[in-house]
Amino acid sequence: MVREISERESELPDAVIGKLLKIAAEDKSIISLGPGEPDFPLPKPLIQEVKKIASNVNHYAPPGGRSDLKSAIIKKLRKDNKIKAEAENIVVTTGTQEALALATACTLDVSEQIIIPNPGYMGFLPTFELFNAVPKFVELKAENDFSFDPDLIKKQIDRKKTNALLLNTPANPTGTVLSKKVLEEIADLAVEYNFYIFSDEAYEKITYDSSKHVSVGSLNGMEPYALTFHSFSKTYSMCGFRLGYCVGPSDVIEAMTKVHLYTTISAPNLSQVLGIKALSLPSKYTDSMVKEYKRRRDYMVKRLNELNLHLKVPKGAFYAFPSITEYSNNSFKFANDILKKAKVAVVPGTEFGTNGEGFIRCSYATHYDKIKIAMDRLEKFLKKKN
Ligand SMILES: Cc1ncc(COP(=O)(O)O)c(C=O)c1O
């Protein structure tokens, strides 16, 4: 008798994005505004470093991370995030995604609850469901710039069962950068109701205009509550190296380090050595990417608004999340139509949760010239539609 796949797996959602991006990859005439990763190459000094270090990194790294990388992270956290951490507060992971899984395994028992944003990054919900934790959703509204509303959070809190709240700033898919004031209000709730804050800061370096990234872990009294997730993927165009880290209370980090032995043993040693070099780079490498993202953002947002795909100017990350309600109330169908008829791939808002209905996500981690062609195609398609 053939054994069955576990219920845990079969209940996980099948990401529509996978199917759309497969079509986009196979049909070269399609312009994809789907990607969630930088389109820039690895910074030159990192390419040189990879060549130099390859022969010395064939051994496992310690499960918690190399001590020389942790030292570099400690400095970076103090300088950039205003977080005071020691080595015992850090676990180096195979990207943020693994860190989220480790943190879930170590803080949420079966049927305990975590409050998560809706819409929110599609990697969040399945991670919590894999561990049989129960997600409770807090709606992020366009009229509130997709920021958190503390009153809506309160409604989802169960004094006994709520063990954590997840926030993501700058946010995927909305580009929202949470203000210090909102973070302080969330921090107050964490203390009052005694829950952890998972703070996903993968896009911390990608902010525009006068927006400033603030780490909730830097706020007064947050040390016992905040688990902050950082990534090398977006800042240094290092997605394929799979490197991230989590900063938090030493008991949780110790538990995550223990579990790490049974997931990936350690983050790739090569990536960790490269991470040290990345943290030593002058900011010009990331700044030049951000400058180009801003140029693309300004252009894309203008064109989308002219097409009645309305949105406010996003302040961080590299996504535009316009409303499609002038044309459709079904974001999947709309994205599918655009794909087939305009040959432009976007991600339906429903991929990010039920409250993503009525929106699409357009990534501007795509070459400026391609964005131009994509917008022209959209214009032609939407004119015909009306
Ligand atoms: C909000 C968010 N968190 C985490 C990740 C995954 O990051 P990493 O490559 O560090 O696992 C992504 C990737 O797109 C993301 O958008």
PDB file of C-alpha atoms and ligand atoms in Angstrom, residues 35-37 93-100 120-124 166-173 200-203 229-234 238-240 242-245 317-319 352 361, ligand 1:
ATOM      1  CA  PRO A  35       9.998  38.790  -8.703  1.00  0.00           C
ATOM      2  CA  GLY A  36      10.556  39.285  -5.006  1.00  0.00           C
ATOM      3  CA  GLU A  37      14.321  39.543  -5.312  1.00  0.00           C
ATOM      4  CA  THR A  93      20.235  31.113   9.807  1.00  0.00           C
ATOM      5  CA  THR A  94      19.647  29.933   6.276  1.00  0.00           C
ATOM      6  CA  GLY A  95      17.756  33.119   5.436  1.00  0.00           C
ATOM      7  CA  THR A  96      14.931  34.833   7.293  1.00  0.00           C
ATOM      8  CA  GLN A  97      12.566  32.120   6.188  1.00  0.00           C
ATOM      9  CA  GLU A  98      14.381  29.487   8.236  1.00  0.00           C
ATOM     10  CA  ALA A  99      14.709  31.854  11.189  1.00  0.00           C
ATOM     11  CA  LEU A 100      10.933  32.338  11.202  1.00  0.00           C
ATOM     12  CA  GLY A 120       1.216  40.052   4.337  1.00  0.00           C
ATOM     13  CA  TYR A 121       4.143  38.189   2.762  1.00  0.00           C
ATOM     14  CA  MET A 122       2.999  34.794   1.494  1.00  0.00           C
ATOM     15  CA  GLY A 123       5.730  32.954   3.407  1.00  0.00           C
ATOM     16  CA  PHE A 124       4.265  33.826   6.813  1.00  0.00           C
ATOM     17  CA  LEU A 166       4.324  39.386  13.550  1.00  0.00           C
ATOM     18  CA  LEU A 167       5.134  42.671  11.904  1.00  0.00           C
ATOM     19  CA  ASN A 168       7.054  43.370   8.733  1.00  0.00           C
ATOM     20  CA  THR A 169       8.630  46.732   8.036  1.00  0.00           C
ATOM     21  CA  PRO A 170       9.277  47.803   5.305  1.00  0.00           C
ATOM     22  CA  ALA A 171       6.488  45.537   4.153  1.00  0.00           C
ATOM     23  CA  ASN A 172       6.001  43.049   1.389  1.00  0.00           C
ATOM     24  CA  PRO A 173       3.632  43.439  -0.533  1.00  0.00           C
ATOM     25  CA  ASP A 200      10.676  40.819   9.895  1.00  0.00           C
ATOM     26  CA  GLU A 201      13.101  43.491   8.693  1.00  0.00           C
ATOM     27  CA  ALA A 202      14.323  41.856   5.476  1.00  0.00           C
ATOM     28  CA  TYR A 203      13.915  45.177   3.613  1.00  0.00           C
ATOM     29  CA  PHE A 229      14.717  38.942  11.715  1.00  0.00           C
ATOM     30  CA  HIS A 230      17.359  40.281   9.341  1.00  0.00           C
ATOM     31  CA  SER A 231      18.443  39.113   5.927  1.00  0.00           C
ATOM     32  CA  PHE A 232      21.372  39.508   3.550  1.00  0.00           C
ATOM     33  CA  SER A 233      19.102  38.674   0.598  1.00  0.00           C
ATOM     34  CA  LYS A 234      17.754  42.106  -0.306  1.00  0.00           C
ATOM     35  CA  MET A 238      22.475  37.699  -1.858  1.00  0.00           C
ATOM     36  CA  CYS A 239      19.182  35.747  -2.053  1.00  0.00           C
ATOM     37  CA  GLY A 240      20.862  32.615  -3.403  1.00  0.00           C
ATOM     38  CA  ARG A 242      20.577  31.921   1.925  1.00  0.00           C
ATOM     39  CA  LEU A 243      21.826  33.972   4.847  1.00  0.00           C
ATOM     40  CA  GLY A 244      19.950  35.729   7.624  1.00  0.00           C
ATOM     41  CA  TYR A 245      19.922  36.029  11.406  1.00  0.00           C
ATOM     42  CA  ALA A 317      10.816  47.629  -0.225  1.00  0.00           C
ATOM     43  CA  PHE A 318      10.414  47.304  -4.020  1.00  0.00           C
ATOM     44  CA  TYR A 319       6.726  46.688  -4.540  1.00  0.00           C
ATOM     45  CA  PHE A 352      -1.025  37.795   0.400  1.00  0.00           C
ATOM     46  CA  ARG A 361       1.553  43.405  -6.576  1.00  0.00           C
TER      47      ARG A 361
HETATM   48  C1  LIG B   1       8.942  39.939   4.000  1.00  0.00           C
HETATM   49  C2  LIG B   1       9.906  38.863   3.639  1.00  0.00           C
HETATM   50  N1  LIG B   1      10.446  38.148   4.622  1.00  0.00           N
HETATM   51  C3  LIG B   1      11.313  37.169   4.350  1.00  0.00           C
HETATM   52  C4  LIG B   1      11.650  36.833   3.052  1.00  0.00           C
HETATM   53  C5  LIG B   1      12.628  35.742   2.825  1.00  0.00           C
HETATM   54  O1  LIG B   1      13.918  36.238   3.064  1.00  0.00           O
HETATM   55  P1  LIG B   1      15.217  35.337   3.096  1.00  0.00           P
HETATM   56  O2  LIG B   1      15.773  35.307   1.713  1.00  0.00           O
HETATM   57  O3  LIG B   1      16.113  36.037   4.070  1.00  0.00           O
HETATM   58  O4  LIG B   1      14.800  33.978   3.580  1.00  0.00           O
HETATM   59  C6  LIG B   1      11.099  37.554   1.990  1.00  0.00           C
HETATM   60  C7  LIG B   1      11.425  37.216   0.600  1.00  0.00           C
HETATM   61  O5  LIG B   1      10.898  37.742  -0.357  1.00  0.00           O
HETATM   62  C8  LIG B   1      10.197  38.595   2.300  1.00  0.00           C
HETATM   63  O6  LIG B   1       9.633  39.328   1.323  1.00  0.00           O
END
